[in-house]
Amino acid sequence: MRELLNYIDGKWTEALNGDGFDVINPATGEVIAKAAKGGREDARLAIAAAKREFYSNRKGWRRLSAVKRSEVLLTVASMLEGERERFAQAETMDNGKPLREALGDVDDAVSYIRYYAGAVRMPSGVTYDVNDGFGPMHSYTVKEPVGVCGLITPWNYPLLMGVQKIAPALAAGNTIVFKPSSETPLSTVMFFELLEKAGLPAGTVNLVMGGGSTVGNEIAESADVDMVSFTGSTEVGQSIYRAAAGNVKKIGLELGGKSPNIIFADADIDGAVEWAMMGVFFNQGEVCSAGSRIIIEESVKDRFVMRLKERAEKMTLGNGLDNPDMGPLVSEEHMKKVLKFIEQSAAEGGRIVCGGSRYTLDGCEKGFFVRPTIIDNVGKDNTAVKNEIFGPVVTVQTFKTEDEAVELANDTEFGLAGAVFTKDGARALRVVKEIRAGITWINCYNPAFVEAPWGGYKKSGIGRELSTAGLEEYTETKQITVNLNPGTFGWYDIR
Ligand code: NAD
């Protein structure tokens, strides 16, 4: 049985209190590893190491040139690429997702690291032409790392969500304390093994597994953490926002969503069905940007739903290692939560068009599988329309006019993503502009790139990840003004 340890100040360690937890394969219900369950004290040690490394080591990570940091990151990227299959298999066994998708995650992670290794060598800062009457001055800005960054991630893309934060944070010269989700710590531990091999100075990267209300809260509250970057649910994000106020930490929040997928009658309907499948059944629907609310023009609804049902019912479910269309949900508890949402939606009048139940056939008896589910006939206050379900469940609502479509799309507390399908170019641009969300698509759903920013409006978060904006999040801007005539004292000159 594999033992997963915390990594604090350059050493692999058991939890101080000796606690541990089981890591379970959701396809089989089997225990695949035992992990150290750190507590507040472990988190404090990790924070102290990161603080010492950032503030006191005159030869530490942040004092290396950007070129040197970039080279180390490129080494990490090559090591990860070389272990592509091993990482993908671990991710599939831990999270459940099909191996094909896990391989895609590893490829994306490699690409993200390379992107930030390059981005940190690009020009940064600006100069200003200033004259405040004090004589000639030159003013310019430089970018500096924020300090100790606390990074907290969810279970749906364990490796990728981690790398999305670690790569820019390290590129910028920060030190980090990382807490993965207890559902899926395996690939994170493996990634820290690579960071160790790459030779980062002790204390630069620290990993503490453990509970959200202990390790996570300690990171969010600590006066020695300069920034917290969190990806997870809105509810936990709100508590982190409050905890971070104590020392006015810099904050990044990538939170939940309930995104609209608007389909007009003139769209290529078969194409829209395929993208809608991608929008809501990819990664078992455990995707923050999932297009979980289909909002479709009334005249084409029946045709669309019939086709979507046909496609959904053909999907194969199974152990992710066998590359089915969909794997299990991440845990038994999460599966039960998803099934409860479906049940509640039906009790409120939703019509289950297909799916709606657990799947236990063909080797899936012990896993946590839910059939792809379409719910029709839902009012705007139906449970399944209002809540982020985070599973393979999509609702269908109809509209008659463009204004009505926009109104339904924006009738949510979230604002992460959204899409419009139509052949009318002007309408596509008009409607997409009206969607109150940070990530939008026209005639496609869910493509994401490291080059483009990712993040939400409203209760879906604060800040942006990916792209150069993602690097900015981990930097402070310092303004420096130079007196070009040090011998003069400007006060007399302006009197
Ligand atoms: P979660 O909020 O339950 O947990 C996320 C992380 O926070 C975990 O590591 C957890 O242990 C930790 N945590 C829990 N309580 C905490 C506390 N009080 N203080 C500090 N940390 C705490 O989310 P989850 O169930 O792991 O993931 C699913 C959620 O993540 C969904 O809402 C999804 O939309 C969101 N998500 C968002 C994005 C995005 O880019 N916006 C990406 C992926 C997932």
PDB file of N, CA and C in Angstrom, residues 338-417:
ATOM      1  N   VAL A 338     -25.304  14.098  -5.546  1.00  0.00           N
ATOM      2  CA  VAL A 338     -25.801  14.316  -6.907  1.00  0.00           C
ATOM      3  C   VAL A 338     -27.173  13.643  -7.076  1.00  0.00           C
ATOM      4  N   LEU A 339     -27.302  12.398  -6.584  1.00  0.00           N
ATOM      5  CA  LEU A 339     -28.573  11.666  -6.719  1.00  0.00           C
ATOM      6  C   LEU A 339     -29.691  12.374  -5.950  1.00  0.00           C
ATOM      7  N   LYS A 340     -29.331  12.972  -4.847  1.00  0.00           N
ATOM      8  CA  LYS A 340     -30.326  13.686  -4.041  1.00  0.00           C
ATOM      9  C   LYS A 340     -30.848  14.927  -4.778  1.00  0.00           C
ATOM     10  N   PHE A 341     -29.941  15.624  -5.440  1.00  0.00           N
ATOM     11  CA  PHE A 341     -30.351  16.790  -6.239  1.00  0.00           C
ATOM     12  C   PHE A 341     -31.345  16.360  -7.325  1.00  0.00           C
ATOM     13  N   ILE A 342     -31.047  15.211  -7.972  1.00  0.00           N
ATOM     14  CA  ILE A 342     -31.916  14.726  -9.058  1.00  0.00           C
ATOM     15  C   ILE A 342     -33.309  14.396  -8.493  1.00  0.00           C
ATOM     16  N   GLU A 343     -33.294  13.697  -7.373  1.00  0.00           N
ATOM     17  CA  GLU A 343     -34.553  13.300  -6.727  1.00  0.00           C
ATOM     18  C   GLU A 343     -35.386  14.535  -6.356  1.00  0.00           C
ATOM     19  N   GLN A 344     -34.712  15.519  -5.797  1.00  0.00           N
ATOM     20  CA  GLN A 344     -35.393  16.737  -5.370  1.00  0.00           C
ATOM     21  C   GLN A 344     -35.959  17.497  -6.572  1.00  0.00           C
ATOM     22  N   SER A 345     -35.177  17.540  -7.639  1.00  0.00           N
ATOM     23  CA  SER A 345     -35.621  18.227  -8.848  1.00  0.00           C
ATOM     24  C   SER A 345     -36.890  17.567  -9.392  1.00  0.00           C
ATOM     25  N   ALA A 346     -36.880  16.224  -9.398  1.00  0.00           N
ATOM     26  CA  ALA A 346     -38.055  15.493  -9.899  1.00  0.00           C
ATOM     27  C   ALA A 346     -39.260  15.751  -8.997  1.00  0.00           C
ATOM     28  N   ALA A 347     -39.032  15.791  -7.683  1.00  0.00           N
ATOM     29  CA  ALA A 347     -40.129  16.045  -6.742  1.00  0.00           C
ATOM     30  C   ALA A 347     -40.734  17.429  -6.966  1.00  0.00           C
ATOM     31  N   GLU A 348     -39.928  18.347  -7.496  1.00  0.00           N
ATOM     32  CA  GLU A 348     -40.420  19.714  -7.759  1.00  0.00           C
ATOM     33  C   GLU A 348     -41.032  19.830  -9.154  1.00  0.00           C
ATOM     34  N   GLY A 349     -41.159  18.705  -9.866  1.00  0.00           N
ATOM     35  CA  GLY A 349     -41.819  18.738 -11.184  1.00  0.00           C
ATOM     36  C   GLY A 349     -40.906  18.496 -12.366  1.00  0.00           C
ATOM     37  N   GLY A 350     -39.595  18.388 -12.139  1.00  0.00           N
ATOM     38  CA  GLY A 350     -38.673  18.116 -13.248  1.00  0.00           C
ATOM     39  C   GLY A 350     -38.948  16.739 -13.848  1.00  0.00           C
ATOM     40  N   ARG A 351     -38.856  16.637 -15.195  1.00  0.00           N
ATOM     41  CA  ARG A 351     -39.094  15.347 -15.849  1.00  0.00           C
ATOM     42  C   ARG A 351     -37.737  14.749 -16.223  1.00  0.00           C
ATOM     43  N   ILE A 352     -37.471  13.559 -15.667  1.00  0.00           N
ATOM     44  CA  ILE A 352     -36.186  12.909 -15.967  1.00  0.00           C
ATOM     45  C   ILE A 352     -36.288  12.289 -17.362  1.00  0.00           C
ATOM     46  N   VAL A 353     -35.612  12.895 -18.319  1.00  0.00           N
ATOM     47  CA  VAL A 353     -35.679  12.423 -19.708  1.00  0.00           C
ATOM     48  C   VAL A 353     -34.834  11.155 -19.869  1.00  0.00           C
ATOM     49  N   CYS A 354     -33.689  11.127 -19.209  1.00  0.00           N
ATOM     50  CA  CYS A 354     -32.877   9.908 -19.207  1.00  0.00           C
ATOM     51  C   CYS A 354     -31.940   9.935 -18.000  1.00  0.00           C
ATOM     52  N   GLY A 355     -31.412   8.776 -17.657  1.00  0.00           N
ATOM     53  CA  GLY A 355     -30.499   8.686 -16.510  1.00  0.00           C
ATOM     54  C   GLY A 355     -31.265   8.829 -15.209  1.00  0.00           C
ATOM     55  N   GLY A 356     -30.698   9.616 -14.291  1.00  0.00           N
ATOM     56  CA  GLY A 356     -31.384   9.891 -13.035  1.00  0.00           C
ATOM     57  C   GLY A 356     -31.092   8.906 -11.931  1.00  0.00           C
ATOM     58  N   SER A 357     -30.207   7.936 -12.195  1.00  0.00           N
ATOM     59  CA  SER A 357     -29.955   6.941 -11.147  1.00  0.00           C
ATOM     60  C   SER A 357     -28.495   6.480 -11.161  1.00  0.00           C
ATOM     61  N   ARG A 358     -28.174   5.710 -10.130  1.00  0.00           N
ATOM     62  CA  ARG A 358     -26.836   5.128 -10.022  1.00  0.00           C
ATOM     63  C   ARG A 358     -26.691   4.031 -11.084  1.00  0.00           C
ATOM     64  N   TYR A 359     -25.477   3.786 -11.534  1.00  0.00           N
ATOM     65  CA  TYR A 359     -25.225   2.723 -12.523  1.00  0.00           C
ATOM     66  C   TYR A 359     -24.375   1.653 -11.852  1.00  0.00           C
ATOM     67  N   THR A 360     -24.878   0.413 -11.885  1.00  0.00           N
ATOM     68  CA  THR A 360     -24.162  -0.649 -11.170  1.00  0.00           C
ATOM     69  C   THR A 360     -23.957  -1.904 -12.028  1.00  0.00           C
ATOM     70  N   LEU A 361     -23.984  -1.739 -13.358  1.00  0.00           N
ATOM     71  CA  LEU A 361     -23.827  -2.920 -14.233  1.00  0.00           C
ATOM     72  C   LEU A 361     -22.374  -3.080 -14.688  1.00  0.00           C
ATOM     73  N   ASP A 362     -22.092  -4.220 -15.324  1.00  0.00           N
ATOM     74  CA  ASP A 362     -20.843  -4.429 -16.066  1.00  0.00           C
ATOM     75  C   ASP A 362     -19.575  -4.015 -15.326  1.00  0.00           C
ATOM     76  N   GLY A 363     -19.396  -4.503 -14.140  1.00  0.00           N
ATOM     77  CA  GLY A 363     -18.163  -4.206 -13.398  1.00  0.00           C
ATOM     78  C   GLY A 363     -18.229  -2.913 -12.606  1.00  0.00           C
ATOM     79  N   CYS A 364     -19.357  -2.229 -12.656  1.00  0.00           N
ATOM     80  CA  CYS A 364     -19.468  -0.943 -11.950  1.00  0.00           C
ATOM     81  C   CYS A 364     -20.190  -1.100 -10.607  1.00  0.00           C
ATOM     82  N   GLU A 365     -20.358  -2.351 -10.157  1.00  0.00           N
ATOM     83  CA  GLU A 365     -21.164  -2.623  -8.965  1.00  0.00           C
ATOM     84  C   GLU A 365     -20.687  -1.862  -7.726  1.00  0.00           C
ATOM     85  N   LYS A 366     -19.373  -1.782  -7.562  1.00  0.00           N
ATOM     86  CA  LYS A 366     -18.868  -1.181  -6.321  1.00  0.00           C
ATOM     87  C   LYS A 366     -18.436   0.278  -6.481  1.00  0.00           C
ATOM     88  N   GLY A 367     -18.512   0.771  -7.716  1.00  0.00           N
ATOM     89  CA  GLY A 367     -18.073   2.148  -7.954  1.00  0.00           C
ATOM     90  C   GLY A 367     -19.201   3.143  -7.761  1.00  0.00           C
ATOM     91  N   PHE A 368     -18.851   4.444  -7.935  1.00  0.00           N
ATOM     92  CA  PHE A 368     -19.802   5.514  -7.630  1.00  0.00           C
ATOM     93  C   PHE A 368     -20.268   6.187  -8.928  1.00  0.00           C
ATOM     94  N   PHE A 369     -20.954   5.394  -9.751  1.00  0.00           N
ATOM     95  CA  PHE A 369     -21.333   5.856 -11.092  1.00  0.00           C
ATOM     96  C   PHE A 369     -22.755   6.417 -11.119  1.00  0.00           C
ATOM     97  N   VAL A 370     -22.922   7.520 -11.847  1.00  0.00           N
ATOM     98  CA  VAL A 370     -24.267   8.080 -12.066  1.00  0.00           C
ATOM     99  C   VAL A 370     -24.488   8.192 -13.571  1.00  0.00           C
ATOM    100  N   ARG A 371     -25.648   7.736 -14.037  1.00  0.00           N
ATOM    101  CA  ARG A 371     -25.934   7.790 -15.470  1.00  0.00           C
ATOM    102  C   ARG A 371     -26.073   9.246 -15.929  1.00  0.00           C
ATOM    103  N   PRO A 372     -25.673   9.498 -17.182  1.00  0.00           N
ATOM    104  CA  PRO A 372     -25.873  10.853 -17.726  1.00  0.00           C
ATOM    105  C   PRO A 372     -27.356  11.217 -17.657  1.00  0.00           C
ATOM    106  N   THR A 373     -27.644  12.375 -17.084  1.00  0.00           N
ATOM    107  CA  THR A 373     -29.026  12.722 -16.743  1.00  0.00           C
ATOM    108  C   THR A 373     -29.479  14.029 -17.397  1.00  0.00           C
ATOM    109  N   ILE A 374     -30.645  13.972 -18.043  1.00  0.00           N
ATOM    110  CA  ILE A 374     -31.245  15.182 -18.625  1.00  0.00           C
ATOM    111  C   ILE A 374     -32.557  15.434 -17.884  1.00  0.00           C
ATOM    112  N   ILE A 375     -32.755  16.649 -17.419  1.00  0.00           N
ATOM    113  CA  ILE A 375     -34.015  16.983 -16.729  1.00  0.00           C
ATOM    114  C   ILE A 375     -34.718  18.114 -17.479  1.00  0.00           C
ATOM    115  N   ASP A 376     -35.933  17.808 -17.858  1.00  0.00           N
ATOM    116  CA  ASP A 376     -36.742  18.694 -18.681  1.00  0.00           C
ATOM    117  C   ASP A 376     -37.837  19.303 -17.786  1.00  0.00           C
ATOM    118  N   ASN A 377     -38.603  20.211 -18.357  1.00  0.00           N
ATOM    119  CA  ASN A 377     -39.789  20.696 -17.658  1.00  0.00           C
ATOM    120  C   ASN A 377     -39.458  21.319 -16.290  1.00  0.00           C
ATOM    121  N   VAL A 378     -38.376  22.087 -16.257  1.00  0.00           N
ATOM    122  CA  VAL A 378     -37.977  22.691 -14.981  1.00  0.00           C
ATOM    123  C   VAL A 378     -38.326  24.175 -14.965  1.00  0.00           C
ATOM    124  N   GLY A 379     -38.876  24.626 -13.875  1.00  0.00           N
ATOM    125  CA  GLY A 379     -39.124  26.052 -13.688  1.00  0.00           C
ATOM    126  C   GLY A 379     -37.817  26.717 -13.289  1.00  0.00           C
ATOM    127  N   LYS A 380     -37.806  28.071 -13.301  1.00  0.00           N
ATOM    128  CA  LYS A 380     -36.528  28.737 -13.028  1.00  0.00           C
ATOM    129  C   LYS A 380     -36.071  28.603 -11.573  1.00  0.00           C
ATOM    130  N   ASP A 381     -36.976  28.163 -10.700  1.00  0.00           N
ATOM    131  CA  ASP A 381     -36.566  27.974  -9.303  1.00  0.00           C
ATOM    132  C   ASP A 381     -36.345  26.512  -8.942  1.00  0.00           C
ATOM    133  N   ASN A 382     -36.376  25.644  -9.932  1.00  0.00           N
ATOM    134  CA  ASN A 382     -36.152  24.222  -9.648  1.00  0.00           C
ATOM    135  C   ASN A 382     -34.747  24.029  -9.066  1.00  0.00           C
ATOM    136  N   THR A 383     -34.655  23.122  -8.093  1.00  0.00           N
ATOM    137  CA  THR A 383     -33.373  22.827  -7.432  1.00  0.00           C
ATOM    138  C   THR A 383     -32.230  22.596  -8.419  1.00  0.00           C
ATOM    139  N   ALA A 384     -32.526  21.860  -9.488  1.00  0.00           N
ATOM    140  CA  ALA A 384     -31.467  21.516 -10.440  1.00  0.00           C
ATOM    141  C   ALA A 384     -31.051  22.705 -11.303  1.00  0.00           C
ATOM    142  N   VAL A 385     -31.888  23.724 -11.352  1.00  0.00           N
ATOM    143  CA  VAL A 385     -31.549  24.933 -12.110  1.00  0.00           C
ATOM    144  C   VAL A 385     -30.747  25.881 -11.226  1.00  0.00           C
ATOM    145  N   LYS A 386     -31.074  25.894  -9.959  1.00  0.00           N
ATOM    146  CA  LYS A 386     -30.475  26.859  -9.030  1.00  0.00           C
ATOM    147  C   LYS A 386     -29.097  26.444  -8.516  1.00  0.00           C
ATOM    148  N   ASN A 387     -28.907  25.131  -8.274  1.00  0.00           N
ATOM    149  CA  ASN A 387     -27.689  24.688  -7.573  1.00  0.00           C
ATOM    150  C   ASN A 387     -26.635  24.102  -8.483  1.00  0.00           C
ATOM    151  N   GLU A 388     -25.384  24.332  -8.126  1.00  0.00           N
ATOM    152  CA  GLU A 388     -24.297  23.669  -8.838  1.00  0.00           C
ATOM    153  C   GLU A 388     -24.303  22.204  -8.390  1.00  0.00           C
ATOM    154  N   ILE A 389     -24.598  21.285  -9.294  1.00  0.00           N
ATOM    155  CA  ILE A 389     -24.710  19.871  -8.914  1.00  0.00           C
ATOM    156  C   ILE A 389     -23.357  19.183  -9.015  1.00  0.00           C
ATOM    157  N   PHE A 390     -22.545  19.613  -9.973  1.00  0.00           N
ATOM    158  CA  PHE A 390     -21.185  19.097 -10.140  1.00  0.00           C
ATOM    159  C   PHE A 390     -21.185  17.597 -10.448  1.00  0.00           C
ATOM    160  N   GLY A 391     -22.073  17.226 -11.354  1.00  0.00           N
ATOM    161  CA  GLY A 391     -22.170  15.842 -11.815  1.00  0.00           C
ATOM    162  C   GLY A 391     -22.771  15.851 -13.211  1.00  0.00           C
ATOM    163  N   PRO A 392     -23.034  14.655 -13.791  1.00  0.00           N
ATOM    164  CA  PRO A 392     -23.504  14.577 -15.177  1.00  0.00           C
ATOM    165  C   PRO A 392     -25.002  14.853 -15.297  1.00  0.00           C
ATOM    166  N   VAL A 393     -25.402  16.060 -14.947  1.00  0.00           N
ATOM    167  CA  VAL A 393     -26.828  16.412 -14.900  1.00  0.00           C
ATOM    168  C   VAL A 393     -27.047  17.750 -15.607  1.00  0.00           C
ATOM    169  N   VAL A 394     -27.954  17.750 -16.582  1.00  0.00           N
ATOM    170  CA  VAL A 394     -28.238  18.993 -17.295  1.00  0.00           C
ATOM    171  C   VAL A 394     -29.740  19.258 -17.297  1.00  0.00           C
ATOM    172  N   THR A 395     -30.115  20.529 -17.132  1.00  0.00           N
ATOM    173  CA  THR A 395     -31.536  20.893 -17.203  1.00  0.00           C
ATOM    174  C   THR A 395     -31.810  21.561 -18.552  1.00  0.00           C
ATOM    175  N   VAL A 396     -33.076  21.514 -18.964  1.00  0.00           N
ATOM    176  CA  VAL A 396     -33.459  22.152 -20.226  1.00  0.00           C
ATOM    177  C   VAL A 396     -34.579  23.140 -19.962  1.00  0.00           C
ATOM    178  N   GLN A 397     -34.352  24.417 -20.337  1.00  0.00           N
ATOM    179  CA  GLN A 397     -35.382  25.457 -20.238  1.00  0.00           C
ATOM    180  C   GLN A 397     -35.589  26.040 -21.636  1.00  0.00           C
ATOM    181  N   THR A 398     -36.735  26.625 -21.877  1.00  0.00           N
ATOM    182  CA  THR A 398     -36.987  27.153 -23.230  1.00  0.00           C
ATOM    183  C   THR A 398     -37.253  28.655 -23.196  1.00  0.00           C
ATOM    184  N   PHE A 399     -37.031  29.283 -24.397  1.00  0.00           N
ATOM    185  CA  PHE A 399     -37.333  30.713 -24.548  1.00  0.00           C
ATOM    186  C   PHE A 399     -37.959  30.960 -25.914  1.00  0.00           C
ATOM    187  N   LYS A 400     -38.621  32.125 -26.009  1.00  0.00           N
ATOM    188  CA  LYS A 400     -39.208  32.493 -27.316  1.00  0.00           C
ATOM    189  C   LYS A 400     -38.448  33.661 -27.939  1.00  0.00           C
ATOM    190  N   THR A 401     -37.905  34.563 -27.090  1.00  0.00           N
ATOM    191  CA  THR A 401     -37.219  35.740 -27.640  1.00  0.00           C
ATOM    192  C   THR A 401     -35.787  35.810 -27.118  1.00  0.00           C
ATOM    193  N   GLU A 402     -34.983  36.609 -27.824  1.00  0.00           N
ATOM    194  CA  GLU A 402     -33.581  36.793 -27.422  1.00  0.00           C
ATOM    195  C   GLU A 402     -33.480  37.373 -25.999  1.00  0.00           C
ATOM    196  N   ASP A 403     -34.338  38.349 -25.719  1.00  0.00           N
ATOM    197  CA  ASP A 403     -34.310  38.960 -24.380  1.00  0.00           C
ATOM    198  C   ASP A 403     -34.608  37.934 -23.294  1.00  0.00           C
ATOM    199  N   GLU A 404     -35.561  37.074 -23.604  1.00  0.00           N
ATOM    200  CA  GLU A 404     -35.926  36.042 -22.631  1.00  0.00           C
ATOM    201  C   GLU A 404     -34.736  35.088 -22.389  1.00  0.00           C
ATOM    202  N   ALA A 405     -34.021  34.762 -23.459  1.00  0.00           N
ATOM    203  CA  ALA A 405     -32.857  33.872 -23.339  1.00  0.00           C
ATOM    204  C   ALA A 405     -31.808  34.492 -22.422  1.00  0.00           C
ATOM    205  N   VAL A 406     -31.546  35.767 -22.622  1.00  0.00           N
ATOM    206  CA  VAL A 406     -30.534  36.465 -21.814  1.00  0.00           C
ATOM    207  C   VAL A 406     -30.973  36.533 -20.353  1.00  0.00           C
ATOM    208  N   GLU A 407     -32.261  36.799 -20.166  1.00  0.00           N
ATOM    209  CA  GLU A 407     -32.770  36.903 -18.796  1.00  0.00           C
ATOM    210  C   GLU A 407     -32.611  35.569 -18.058  1.00  0.00           C
ATOM    211  N   LEU A 408     -32.970  34.486 -18.728  1.00  0.00           N
ATOM    212  CA  LEU A 408     -32.823  33.160 -18.098  1.00  0.00           C
ATOM    213  C   LEU A 408     -31.337  32.864 -17.827  1.00  0.00           C
ATOM    214  N   ALA A 409     -30.488  33.190 -18.796  1.00  0.00           N
ATOM    215  CA  ALA A 409     -29.052  32.900 -18.663  1.00  0.00           C
ATOM    216  C   ALA A 409     -28.476  33.586 -17.426  1.00  0.00           C
ATOM    217  N   ASN A 410     -28.889  34.836 -17.212  1.00  0.00           N
ATOM    218  CA  ASN A 410     -28.309  35.612 -16.101  1.00  0.00           C
ATOM    219  C   ASN A 410     -29.046  35.432 -14.778  1.00  0.00           C
ATOM    220  N   ASP A 411     -30.067  34.599 -14.771  1.00  0.00           N
ATOM    221  CA  ASP A 411     -30.832  34.387 -13.549  1.00  0.00           C
ATOM    222  C   ASP A 411     -30.112  33.375 -12.645  1.00  0.00           C
ATOM    223  N   THR A 412     -28.948  33.763 -12.160  1.00  0.00           N
ATOM    224  CA  THR A 412     -28.126  32.895 -11.327  1.00  0.00           C
ATOM    225  C   THR A 412     -27.168  33.748 -10.504  1.00  0.00           C
ATOM    226  N   GLU A 413     -26.804  33.229  -9.348  1.00  0.00           N
ATOM    227  CA  GLU A 413     -25.849  33.968  -8.518  1.00  0.00           C
ATOM    228  C   GLU A 413     -24.415  33.789  -9.021  1.00  0.00           C
ATOM    229  N   PHE A 414     -24.229  32.794  -9.918  1.00  0.00           N
ATOM    230  CA  PHE A 414     -22.890  32.521 -10.436  1.00  0.00           C
ATOM    231  C   PHE A 414     -22.615  33.314 -11.708  1.00  0.00           C
ATOM    232  N   GLY A 415     -21.345  33.333 -12.121  1.00  0.00           N
ATOM    233  CA  GLY A 415     -20.985  34.037 -13.366  1.00  0.00           C
ATOM    234  C   GLY A 415     -19.672  33.524 -13.921  1.00  0.00           C
ATOM    235  N   LEU A 416     -19.559  32.196 -13.980  1.00  0.00           N
ATOM    236  CA  LEU A 416     -18.274  31.668 -14.444  1.00  0.00           C
ATOM    237  C   LEU A 416     -18.194  31.604 -15.972  1.00  0.00           C
ATOM    238  N   ALA A 417     -19.160  30.909 -16.598  1.00  0.00           N
ATOM    239  CA  ALA A 417     -19.046  30.686 -18.031  1.00  0.00           C
ATOM    240  C   ALA A 417     -20.417  30.719 -18.704  1.00  0.00           C
TER     241      ALA A 417
END
